Amino acid sequence: MNRKHSAPETGPLHTLLFDHAPNAYLVLDPDLVIVGANRRYCEMTGHAVEDLVGKFLFDVFPEDPDDADSDGGGAIERSLDRVRETMETDDLGVARYDIRDMSNPDKGYAVRYWQLSHIPIVEDGRLIAILQDGRDVTEDHLNQRNQSIKLRLAAKISGVGYGEFDFATGLATVSSEVATLFGFDEGETTHPIKEFFDRIHPQDVDRVQFAIAKATSESGNNLPLNVDYRIQLPGGAIRWVNTRGEILVSAGQPTRFIGATIDLTRSKERELLLEETLEERNRLLEQKEILLGDVNHRVKNSLQLVSSILRIEAGSARGADLKAHLNRAAMRVQAVSSVHELIYRSSQVSHVEIEDYIPQLAEFLEEGLSARSRNIRISARAAPLRLPTDLAISLALLINELVTNAVKHAFAGREQGQIEIVVSAEEGRLSVRVSDDGTGNTAAPGSDGLGTRIIAGIVDQIGGTMTAENAKTGYRVAIVAPLPPA
């Protein structure tokens, strides 16, 4: 586009406006001799206007003779030549051109970066002047350069790559780490954004697009984006990556995305391996539960068979003592069998719910000991406890022996009675109490000898202590043992 300008009118107002303009302006004639400079330009370059006017531009601002690699002056001269040839505005962009520090000339040249535009002033098709619109961007440029150096160093140390997507141009400029991740040639590179999206795994494209749409639907200037997805490389290899950063918005529209990308492949592979291991573990545990349940069912059936054989033998035995011993043995076997029956029904192979089991055991004892025919009632209550199977079996045998002793000895000469079983937990300890309202007893529990030894052995096995005493009415046995960890 050819920008044509009339020569500015002279006069106090125009001079005042030019001098106080916020931008730095320098006016050159077609031969690049300075004809004017405003206050902002003089401040920016450190020159007084009288030191500039009437002098050739590159005589006032010569290149640093000690910097053989500098081409800033050449870039500026080529820009001015284009304006003189085409009479169209030429935007030079950012260029380095060092100038003398006029506040301290002995210090030599100071590093300076400029963003320059050269605007032709045309009258009757003839170039009469060139307006140089300049901005000192040294501080911004050095900050950006330092930041880029820090980012590159951080990327090399941590393996994190960074990049910038320009939605207006459709181009993405990325670091060597990101280029390598996506399978492009190493080194910082610029590619169309589409080439990066083409390498996103087909199953993850919707997730990435949804994350972008969600971010851009929010209000604000810098919108956060954070998404995990897979890359499918040309050779078929799959990589997991995470991209996070900010989408920059201008006039309500996304303009750029600046962010970082990190390779998650190893961690994702470990996650997948862990998931597979957990699934396999759960499958094996499920098989174990099924097998243990089957074992408990078979053990229960075997014990019931043994109990039945003992009862048959008791029925045909000669002598009251032998018959009683066989019946008590059958009861002990049946007590253990009942635990396995409960385990099998509850599908819990390692623990027993005592709150449900103890009342069931009381019903079994009431029936098996023929207590009902003697009007002896056996009641039970238990706290909501889950005990390991082995402890539950020990508990069943203890209660069986204690209740059997009570039925046998507590109600001599009486036609009715009451036995109570209470199982509770107190300060991390298991408490078992069996009491009756019978005639009392001064002998040790299990007075037949074998029962006493069974009770003592079980109490010792579970690390407990036992007390037995006559109550106001009847007899009471209390056992306390440590509760196993939950």
Short mmCIF file of C-alpha atoms in Angstrom, two decimals:
data_model
loop_
_atom_site.label_atom_id
_atom_site.label_comp_id
_atom_site.label_asym_id
_atom_site.label_seq_id
_atom_site.Cartn_x
_atom_site.Cartn_y
_atom_site.Cartn_z
CA MET A 1 0.00 0.00 0.00
CA ASN A 2 1.41 3.38 -1.01
CA ARG A 3 1.08 5.86 1.83
CA LYS A 4 1.13 9.44 0.47
CA HIS A 5 1.64 12.34 2.81
CA SER A 6 1.61 16.07 2.25
CA ALA A 7 4.50 18.01 3.63
CA PRO A 8 3.61 19.23 7.08
CA GLU A 9 2.61 22.83 7.39
CA THR A 10 4.87 24.94 9.45
CA GLY A 11 3.65 26.96 12.34
CA PRO A 12 3.68 27.05 16.12
CA LEU A 13 0.89 24.46 16.61
CA HIS A 14 2.35 21.93 14.21
CA THR A 15 5.79 22.40 15.67
CA LEU A 16 4.39 21.93 19.18
CA LEU A 17 2.49 18.77 18.23
CA PHE A 18 5.54 17.27 16.48
CA ASP A 19 7.82 18.11 19.38
CA HIS A 20 5.51 16.62 22.01
CA ALA A 21 4.46 13.48 20.09
CA PRO A 22 4.78 10.35 22.28
CA ASN A 23 6.74 8.50 19.58
CA ALA A 24 10.31 9.29 18.60
CA TYR A 25 10.41 10.92 15.15
CA LEU A 26 13.37 11.80 12.91
CA VAL A 27 12.84 13.60 9.58
CA LEU A 28 15.30 12.95 6.72
CA ASP A 29 15.51 14.48 3.27
CA PRO A 30 15.85 12.11 0.28
CA ASP A 31 19.62 12.22 0.67
CA LEU A 32 19.32 11.00 4.28
CA VAL A 33 20.31 14.35 5.76
CA ILE A 34 18.54 15.07 9.04
CA VAL A 35 16.11 18.00 8.79
CA GLY A 36 14.26 17.58 12.07
CA ALA A 37 13.87 15.55 15.28
CA ASN A 38 11.34 15.78 18.06
CA ARG A 39 12.01 15.88 21.77
CA ARG A 40 11.33 12.16 22.32
CA TYR A 41 13.90 11.21 19.67
CA CYS A 42 16.54 13.45 21.22
CA GLU A 43 15.88 11.96 24.64
CA MET A 44 16.06 8.42 23.23
CA THR A 45 19.38 8.93 21.44
CA GLY A 46 20.97 11.39 23.88
CA HIS A 47 21.54 14.09 21.23
CA ALA A 48 20.47 17.72 21.12
CA VAL A 49 18.45 18.70 18.07
CA GLU A 50 21.10 21.23 16.96
CA ASP A 51 23.65 18.37 16.91
CA LEU A 52 21.45 16.45 14.48
CA VAL A 53 19.94 18.87 11.95
CA GLY A 54 21.90 19.32 8.75
CA LYS A 55 24.05 16.23 9.19
CA PHE A 56 24.09 12.96 7.27
CA LEU A 57 22.32 10.23 9.29
CA PHE A 58 25.23 7.77 9.40
CA ASP A 59 27.72 10.53 10.23
CA VAL A 60 25.76 11.24 13.41
CA PHE A 61 25.16 7.57 14.08
CA PRO A 62 28.15 5.66 12.73
CA GLU A 63 28.45 1.92 13.24
CA ASP A 64 30.75 0.60 15.97
CA PRO A 65 34.10 0.10 14.23
CA ASP A 66 35.05 -2.57 16.78
CA ASP A 67 32.03 -4.72 15.93
CA ALA A 68 32.82 -6.40 12.63
CA ASP A 69 29.69 -8.58 12.76
CA SER A 70 27.26 -5.70 13.13
CA ASP A 71 24.89 -5.16 10.22
CA GLY A 72 22.42 -2.86 11.92
CA GLY A 73 23.48 0.12 9.85
CA GLY A 74 23.22 -1.91 6.67
CA ALA A 75 19.70 -3.05 7.54
CA ILE A 76 18.61 0.53 8.23
CA GLU A 77 20.19 1.80 5.00
CA ARG A 78 18.54 -0.96 2.94
CA SER A 79 15.18 -0.08 4.50
CA LEU A 80 15.65 3.58 3.60
CA ASP A 81 16.70 2.63 0.05
CA ARG A 82 13.48 0.63 -0.35
CA VAL A 83 11.46 3.65 0.69
CA ARG A 84 13.31 5.89 -1.77
CA GLU A 85 12.78 3.35 -4.55
CA THR A 86 9.14 2.39 -3.90
CA MET A 87 7.92 5.43 -1.95
CA GLU A 88 6.11 2.99 0.34
CA THR A 89 6.39 2.54 4.09
CA ASP A 90 8.97 -0.03 5.17
CA ASP A 91 8.76 -1.68 8.59
CA LEU A 92 12.21 -2.80 9.63
CA GLY A 93 11.16 -4.69 12.73
CA VAL A 94 13.69 -5.15 15.53
CA ALA A 95 17.34 -4.54 14.66
CA ARG A 96 20.47 -4.06 16.70
CA TYR A 97 22.32 -0.81 16.14
CA ASP A 98 24.68 0.38 18.83
CA ILE A 99 25.18 4.11 19.36
CA ARG A 100 27.53 6.24 21.38
CA ASP A 101 26.49 7.06 24.93
CA MET A 102 26.48 10.86 24.60
CA SER A 103 26.18 11.28 28.35
CA ASN A 104 29.60 9.65 28.66
CA PRO A 105 31.37 9.49 25.25
CA ASP A 106 34.45 7.84 26.76
CA LYS A 107 32.41 4.71 27.46
CA GLY A 108 32.14 4.07 23.72
CA TYR A 109 29.13 2.34 22.18
CA ALA A 110 26.09 1.13 24.09
CA VAL A 111 24.10 -1.94 23.01
CA ARG A 112 20.76 -0.81 21.60
CA TYR A 113 17.88 -2.55 19.84
CA TRP A 114 15.41 -0.56 17.75
CA GLN A 115 12.04 -1.12 16.17
CA LEU A 116 11.90 1.22 13.18
CA SER A 117 9.40 2.21 10.50
CA HIS A 118 10.35 4.45 7.59
CA ILE A 119 7.42 6.43 6.20
CA PRO A 120 7.68 8.35 2.90
CA ILE A 121 6.48 11.98 2.70
CA VAL A 122 5.30 12.44 -0.90
CA GLU A 123 4.14 15.56 -2.72
CA ASP A 124 3.02 15.61 -6.35
CA GLY A 125 4.47 12.15 -6.83
CA ARG A 126 7.84 13.27 -5.56
CA LEU A 127 9.57 12.09 -2.37
CA ILE A 128 10.33 15.13 -0.29
CA ALA A 129 11.15 13.56 3.07
CA ILE A 130 11.29 10.31 5.08
CA LEU A 131 9.86 10.08 8.59
CA GLN A 132 11.62 7.58 10.80
CA ASP A 133 9.31 6.30 13.56
CA GLY A 134 11.60 4.71 16.12
CA ARG A 135 11.23 2.90 19.40
CA ASP A 136 14.01 1.81 21.72
CA VAL A 137 13.18 -1.82 22.58
CA THR A 138 16.54 -2.68 24.14
CA GLU A 139 15.20 -3.55 27.58
CA ASP A 140 12.29 -5.64 26.26
CA HIS A 141 14.49 -7.45 23.75
CA LEU A 142 17.20 -8.26 26.29
CA ASN A 143 14.59 -9.46 28.78
CA GLN A 144 13.04 -11.71 26.13
CA ARG A 145 16.46 -12.99 25.11
CA ASN A 146 17.38 -13.73 28.73
CA GLN A 147 14.05 -15.44 29.24
CA SER A 148 14.63 -17.53 26.13
CA ILE A 149 18.06 -18.53 27.40
CA LYS A 150 16.56 -19.53 30.75
CA LEU A 151 13.84 -21.51 29.02
CA ARG A 152 16.34 -23.32 26.84
CA LEU A 153 18.52 -24.15 29.83
CA ALA A 154 15.51 -25.33 31.82
CA ALA A 155 14.40 -27.42 28.88
CA LYS A 156 17.80 -29.08 28.51
CA ILE A 157 18.01 -29.83 32.23
CA SER A 158 14.41 -31.00 32.79
CA GLY A 159 13.50 -32.35 29.37
CA VAL A 160 10.60 -29.88 29.12
CA GLY A 161 10.09 -28.33 25.69
CA TYR A 162 8.38 -25.05 24.98
CA GLY A 163 6.66 -23.52 22.01
CA GLU A 164 4.38 -20.84 20.68
CA PHE A 165 1.35 -21.25 18.42
CA ASP A 166 0.23 -18.22 16.41
CA PHE A 167 -3.45 -18.68 15.53
CA ALA A 168 -3.38 -15.77 13.09
CA THR A 169 -0.59 -17.18 10.93
CA GLY A 170 -1.29 -20.84 11.65
CA LEU A 171 2.37 -21.40 12.52
CA ALA A 172 3.99 -23.01 15.53
CA THR A 173 7.53 -22.25 16.66
CA VAL A 174 8.85 -24.87 19.06
CA SER A 175 12.05 -25.79 20.84
CA SER A 176 14.18 -28.75 19.81
CA GLU A 177 12.68 -30.83 22.66
CA VAL A 178 9.13 -30.40 21.33
CA ALA A 179 10.27 -30.95 17.75
CA THR A 180 11.92 -34.22 18.76
CA LEU A 181 8.86 -35.35 20.74
CA PHE A 182 6.65 -34.88 17.69
CA GLY A 183 9.16 -36.60 15.43
CA PHE A 184 10.41 -33.54 13.54
CA ASP A 185 14.06 -32.72 12.86
CA GLU A 186 16.01 -31.64 15.92
CA GLY A 187 16.59 -27.96 16.58
CA GLU A 188 14.18 -25.08 17.01
CA THR A 189 11.75 -25.20 14.15
CA THR A 190 8.63 -23.62 12.72
CA HIS A 191 5.85 -25.72 11.25
CA PRO A 192 2.19 -25.22 10.40
CA ILE A 193 0.07 -25.94 13.48
CA LYS A 194 -1.82 -28.56 11.44
CA GLU A 195 1.32 -30.72 11.19
CA PHE A 196 1.40 -31.00 14.98
CA PHE A 197 -2.32 -31.80 15.20
CA ASP A 198 -1.91 -34.43 12.48
CA ARG A 199 0.40 -36.33 14.84
CA ILE A 200 -2.03 -36.36 17.77
CA HIS A 201 -3.46 -39.86 18.23
CA PRO A 202 -6.88 -40.08 16.50
CA GLN A 203 -8.54 -41.18 19.76
CA ASP A 204 -7.17 -38.11 21.59
CA VAL A 205 -7.90 -35.36 19.02
CA ASP A 206 -11.36 -34.69 20.48
CA ARG A 207 -9.89 -34.42 24.01
CA VAL A 208 -7.33 -31.82 22.91
CA GLN A 209 -9.89 -29.84 20.92
CA PHE A 210 -12.29 -29.94 23.88
CA ALA A 211 -9.56 -28.64 26.23
CA ILE A 212 -8.82 -25.77 23.83
CA ALA A 213 -12.52 -24.97 23.39
CA LYS A 214 -13.08 -25.05 27.14
CA ALA A 215 -10.14 -22.71 27.77
CA THR A 216 -11.17 -20.22 25.07
CA SER A 217 -14.77 -20.22 26.29
CA GLU A 218 -13.68 -18.65 29.57
CA SER A 219 -13.32 -14.93 30.07
CA GLY A 220 -10.00 -13.22 30.64
CA ASN A 221 -6.78 -12.39 28.88
CA ASN A 222 -4.55 -15.36 29.71
CA LEU A 223 -6.53 -18.62 29.62
CA PRO A 224 -4.93 -21.74 31.14
CA LEU A 225 -4.65 -24.96 29.11
CA ASN A 226 -3.58 -28.31 30.56
CA VAL A 227 -4.13 -31.59 28.70
CA ASP A 228 -2.62 -35.10 28.48
CA TYR A 229 -2.70 -36.84 25.10
CA ARG A 230 -0.86 -39.29 22.86
CA ILE A 231 1.33 -38.64 19.81
CA GLN A 232 1.45 -41.18 17.01
CA LEU A 233 4.79 -40.88 15.22
CA PRO A 234 5.22 -41.65 11.51
CA GLY A 235 6.86 -44.99 12.35
CA GLY A 236 3.89 -46.01 14.50
CA ALA A 237 5.47 -45.40 17.92
CA ILE A 238 3.20 -43.90 20.59
CA ARG A 239 4.23 -41.22 23.06
CA TRP A 240 2.26 -39.75 25.96
CA VAL A 241 2.77 -36.02 26.52
CA ASN A 242 1.35 -33.21 28.62
CA THR A 243 0.97 -29.71 27.23
CA ARG A 244 0.20 -26.78 29.49
CA GLY A 245 0.41 -23.03 29.17
CA GLU A 246 -1.71 -19.98 28.43
CA ILE A 247 -3.81 -18.87 25.49
CA LEU A 248 -3.40 -15.14 24.91
CA VAL A 249 -6.55 -13.27 23.95
CA SER A 250 -6.92 -9.98 22.10
CA ALA A 251 -10.26 -8.29 21.42
CA GLY A 252 -12.02 -11.39 22.69
CA GLN A 253 -10.25 -13.69 20.21
CA PRO A 254 -7.43 -16.18 20.92
CA THR A 255 -4.25 -15.00 19.23
CA ARG A 256 -1.39 -17.11 20.58
CA PHE A 257 -0.68 -20.09 22.77
CA ILE A 258 2.56 -20.10 24.78
CA GLY A 259 3.34 -23.20 26.77
CA ALA A 260 5.48 -26.21 27.55
CA THR A 261 5.28 -29.89 26.66
CA ILE A 262 6.77 -32.77 28.62
CA ASP A 263 7.17 -36.45 27.74
CA LEU A 264 4.95 -38.60 29.99
CA THR A 265 5.57 -41.88 28.17
CA ARG A 266 7.57 -43.58 30.93
CA SER A 267 5.22 -42.54 33.72
CA LYS A 268 2.17 -43.57 31.64
CA GLU A 269 3.75 -46.94 30.90
CA ARG A 270 4.36 -47.39 34.62
CA GLU A 271 0.73 -46.44 35.32
CA LEU A 272 -0.53 -48.95 32.76
CA LEU A 273 1.75 -51.64 34.16
CA LEU A 274 0.54 -50.86 37.68
CA GLU A 275 -3.10 -51.02 36.52
CA GLU A 276 -2.47 -54.39 34.86
CA THR A 277 -0.70 -55.64 37.98
CA LEU A 278 -3.58 -54.50 40.20
CA GLU A 279 -6.12 -56.11 37.88
CA GLU A 280 -4.15 -59.36 37.96
CA ARG A 281 -3.87 -59.14 41.74
CA ASN A 282 -7.61 -58.57 42.07
CA ARG A 283 -8.27 -61.50 39.75
CA LEU A 284 -6.02 -63.76 41.82
CA LEU A 285 -7.60 -62.53 45.05
CA GLU A 286 -11.04 -63.24 43.62
CA GLN A 287 -9.90 -66.75 42.70
CA LYS A 288 -8.44 -67.12 46.18
CA GLU A 289 -11.74 -66.03 47.75
CA ILE A 290 -13.61 -68.58 45.64
CA LEU A 291 -11.15 -71.34 46.50
CA LEU A 292 -11.16 -70.51 50.21
CA GLY A 293 -14.94 -70.39 50.17
CA ASP A 294 -15.00 -73.83 48.59
CA VAL A 295 -12.48 -75.03 51.18
CA ASN A 296 -14.66 -73.73 54.02
CA HIS A 297 -17.68 -75.45 52.48
CA ARG A 298 -15.79 -78.75 52.24
CA VAL A 299 -14.38 -78.39 55.78
CA LYS A 300 -17.87 -77.67 57.09
CA ASN A 301 -19.27 -80.78 55.37
CA SER A 302 -16.40 -82.91 56.66
CA LEU A 303 -16.83 -81.65 60.22
CA GLN A 304 -20.57 -82.23 60.07
CA LEU A 305 -19.88 -85.76 58.92
CA VAL A 306 -17.51 -86.30 61.85
CA SER A 307 -20.08 -84.81 64.24
CA SER A 308 -22.78 -87.11 62.86
CA ILE A 309 -20.54 -90.15 63.23
CA LEU A 310 -19.81 -89.20 66.85
CA ARG A 311 -23.52 -88.81 67.58
CA ILE A 312 -24.24 -92.18 66.01
CA GLU A 313 -21.53 -93.72 68.14
CA ALA A 314 -22.95 -91.97 71.21
CA GLY A 315 -26.36 -93.39 70.45
CA SER A 316 -25.09 -96.92 70.37
CA ALA A 317 -22.57 -96.53 73.19
CA ARG A 318 -22.93 -98.49 76.39
CA GLY A 319 -22.50 -96.53 79.56
CA ALA A 320 -23.63 -93.02 80.39
CA ASP A 321 -20.11 -91.58 80.69
CA LEU A 322 -19.04 -92.79 77.25
CA LYS A 323 -22.27 -91.55 75.70
CA ALA A 324 -21.77 -88.11 77.34
CA HIS A 325 -18.17 -87.88 76.16
CA LEU A 326 -19.10 -88.73 72.59
CA ASN A 327 -21.94 -86.21 72.58
CA ARG A 328 -19.66 -83.48 73.93
CA ALA A 329 -17.08 -84.31 71.26
CA ALA A 330 -19.79 -84.05 68.61
CA MET A 331 -20.81 -80.66 70.00
CA ARG A 332 -17.23 -79.40 69.83
CA VAL A 333 -16.87 -80.50 66.23
CA GLN A 334 -20.24 -78.97 65.38
CA ALA A 335 -19.21 -75.64 66.99
CA VAL A 336 -16.19 -75.43 64.69
CA SER A 337 -18.31 -76.54 61.74
CA SER A 338 -20.79 -73.73 62.40
CA VAL A 339 -18.01 -71.13 61.99
CA HIS A 340 -17.07 -72.53 58.59
CA GLU A 341 -20.74 -72.59 57.65
CA LEU A 342 -21.08 -68.89 58.47
CA ILE A 343 -17.90 -68.07 56.54
CA TYR A 344 -19.20 -69.94 53.50
CA ARG A 345 -22.57 -68.18 53.59
CA SER A 346 -21.13 -64.70 54.10
CA SER A 347 -18.47 -65.03 51.34
CA GLN A 348 -15.91 -63.61 53.79
CA VAL A 349 -13.08 -66.10 53.93
CA SER A 350 -10.80 -64.32 56.37
CA HIS A 351 -13.18 -62.73 58.91
CA VAL A 352 -16.41 -63.48 60.74
CA GLU A 353 -19.07 -60.95 61.75
CA ILE A 354 -19.41 -61.77 65.46
CA GLU A 355 -22.57 -59.69 65.87
CA ASP A 356 -24.39 -62.13 63.58
CA TYR A 357 -22.58 -65.31 64.53
CA ILE A 358 -22.84 -65.39 68.36
CA PRO A 359 -26.70 -65.38 68.43
CA GLN A 360 -26.66 -68.18 65.83
CA LEU A 361 -24.24 -70.16 67.99
CA ALA A 362 -26.54 -69.69 71.01
CA GLU A 363 -29.49 -71.11 69.06
CA PHE A 364 -27.40 -74.08 67.97
CA LEU A 365 -26.29 -74.78 71.57
CA GLU A 366 -29.81 -74.42 72.90
CA GLU A 367 -30.99 -77.05 70.47
CA GLY A 368 -27.95 -79.34 70.57
CA LEU A 369 -27.79 -79.50 74.39
CA SER A 370 -31.51 -80.22 74.67
CA ALA A 371 -31.76 -77.12 76.84
CA ARG A 372 -35.24 -76.26 75.65
CA SER A 373 -36.66 -79.52 76.93
CA ARG A 374 -35.41 -78.48 80.39
CA ASN A 375 -36.74 -74.89 80.02
CA ILE A 376 -33.20 -73.51 79.94
CA ARG A 377 -33.04 -70.45 77.73
CA ILE A 378 -29.74 -69.33 76.16
CA SER A 379 -29.58 -65.69 75.07
CA ALA A 380 -26.68 -63.90 73.36
CA ARG A 381 -25.62 -60.46 72.16
CA ALA A 382 -22.39 -59.32 70.58
CA ALA A 383 -20.80 -56.05 69.52
CA PRO A 384 -20.39 -55.39 65.77
CA LEU A 385 -16.91 -56.90 65.48
CA ARG A 386 -15.08 -58.58 62.59
CA LEU A 387 -12.71 -61.19 63.98
CA PRO A 388 -10.20 -63.31 62.08
CA THR A 389 -11.43 -66.81 61.33
CA ASP A 390 -8.99 -68.56 63.68
CA LEU A 391 -10.00 -66.31 66.59
CA ALA A 392 -13.69 -66.85 65.78
CA ILE A 393 -13.17 -70.63 65.91
CA SER A 394 -11.40 -70.34 69.28
CA LEU A 395 -14.24 -68.15 70.52
CA ALA A 396 -16.83 -70.71 69.36
CA LEU A 397 -15.06 -73.53 71.20
CA LEU A 398 -14.76 -71.43 74.39
CA ILE A 399 -18.45 -70.53 74.40
CA ASN A 400 -19.39 -74.15 73.60
CA GLU A 401 -17.44 -75.43 76.61
CA LEU A 402 -18.68 -72.75 79.01
CA VAL A 403 -22.34 -73.09 77.98
CA THR A 404 -22.13 -76.89 78.07
CA ASN A 405 -20.73 -76.74 81.62
CA ALA A 406 -23.50 -74.37 82.68
CA VAL A 407 -26.24 -76.57 81.22
CA LYS A 408 -24.67 -79.63 82.86
CA HIS A 409 -23.89 -78.26 86.32
CA ALA A 410 -25.75 -75.00 87.04
CA PHE A 411 -29.33 -76.18 87.24
CA ALA A 412 -29.22 -79.41 89.25
CA GLY A 413 -32.60 -80.02 90.85
CA ARG A 414 -34.24 -77.16 88.88
CA GLU A 415 -36.74 -77.21 86.04
CA GLN A 416 -35.70 -73.92 84.35
CA GLY A 417 -32.81 -71.50 84.00
CA GLN A 418 -31.20 -68.68 82.03
CA ILE A 419 -27.74 -68.52 80.42
CA GLU A 420 -26.44 -65.29 78.94
CA ILE A 421 -23.55 -64.85 76.49
CA VAL A 422 -22.08 -61.35 75.99
CA VAL A 423 -19.21 -60.54 73.62
CA SER A 424 -17.94 -56.95 73.53
CA ALA A 425 -14.88 -54.80 72.88
CA GLU A 426 -13.43 -52.54 75.53
CA GLU A 427 -10.34 -50.35 74.93
CA GLY A 428 -8.83 -52.61 72.31
CA ARG A 429 -9.58 -55.82 74.19
CA LEU A 430 -12.07 -58.59 73.48
CA SER A 431 -14.37 -59.46 76.36
CA VAL A 432 -16.35 -62.72 76.58
CA ARG A 433 -18.73 -63.27 79.47
CA VAL A 434 -20.92 -66.35 80.10
CA SER A 435 -23.19 -66.19 83.16
CA ASP A 436 -26.14 -68.16 84.49
CA ASP A 437 -28.76 -67.79 87.23
CA GLY A 438 -28.22 -71.27 88.59
CA THR A 439 -27.20 -72.58 91.96
CA GLY A 440 -23.60 -71.43 91.76
CA ASN A 441 -20.45 -73.47 91.56
CA THR A 442 -17.21 -73.53 93.49
CA ALA A 443 -15.50 -75.96 91.18
CA ALA A 444 -13.45 -74.87 88.18
CA PRO A 445 -15.24 -74.69 84.84
CA GLY A 446 -15.04 -77.91 82.88
CA SER A 447 -15.11 -80.11 85.92
CA ASP A 448 -15.00 -83.23 83.77
CA GLY A 449 -11.28 -82.52 83.27
CA LEU A 450 -11.14 -82.40 79.46
CA GLY A 451 -13.34 -79.30 79.28
CA THR A 452 -11.10 -77.53 81.78
CA ARG A 453 -8.01 -78.32 79.74
CA ILE A 454 -9.67 -77.19 76.50
CA ILE A 455 -10.73 -73.86 78.01
CA ALA A 456 -7.32 -73.23 79.58
CA GLY A 457 -5.55 -74.11 76.34
CA ILE A 458 -7.70 -71.78 74.21
CA VAL A 459 -7.38 -68.89 76.68
CA ASP A 460 -3.63 -69.28 76.62
CA GLN A 461 -3.60 -69.55 72.82
CA ILE A 462 -5.40 -66.23 72.33
CA GLY A 463 -3.26 -64.49 74.98
CA GLY A 464 -6.17 -63.95 77.36
CA THR A 465 -6.96 -64.14 81.03
CA MET A 466 -9.97 -65.76 82.72
CA THR A 467 -11.84 -65.14 85.95
CA ALA A 468 -14.64 -67.33 87.36
CA GLU A 469 -16.79 -66.42 90.33
CA ASN A 470 -20.12 -66.96 92.00
CA ALA A 471 -22.53 -64.09 91.42
CA LYS A 472 -25.47 -63.02 93.61
CA THR A 473 -27.45 -65.49 91.61
CA GLY A 474 -25.61 -68.15 89.71
CA TYR A 475 -22.14 -68.31 88.27
CA ARG A 476 -20.08 -66.08 85.90
CA VAL A 477 -16.98 -66.66 83.78
CA ALA A 478 -15.21 -63.73 82.12
CA ILE A 479 -12.39 -63.94 79.57
CA VAL A 480 -10.43 -60.93 78.29
CA ALA A 481 -8.01 -61.10 75.35
CA PRO A 482 -6.29 -58.55 73.09
CA LEU A 483 -8.11 -57.63 69.90
CA PRO A 484 -6.06 -58.17 66.74
CA PRO A 485 -5.36 -55.11 64.57
CA ALA A 486 -8.20 -54.20 62.20
#
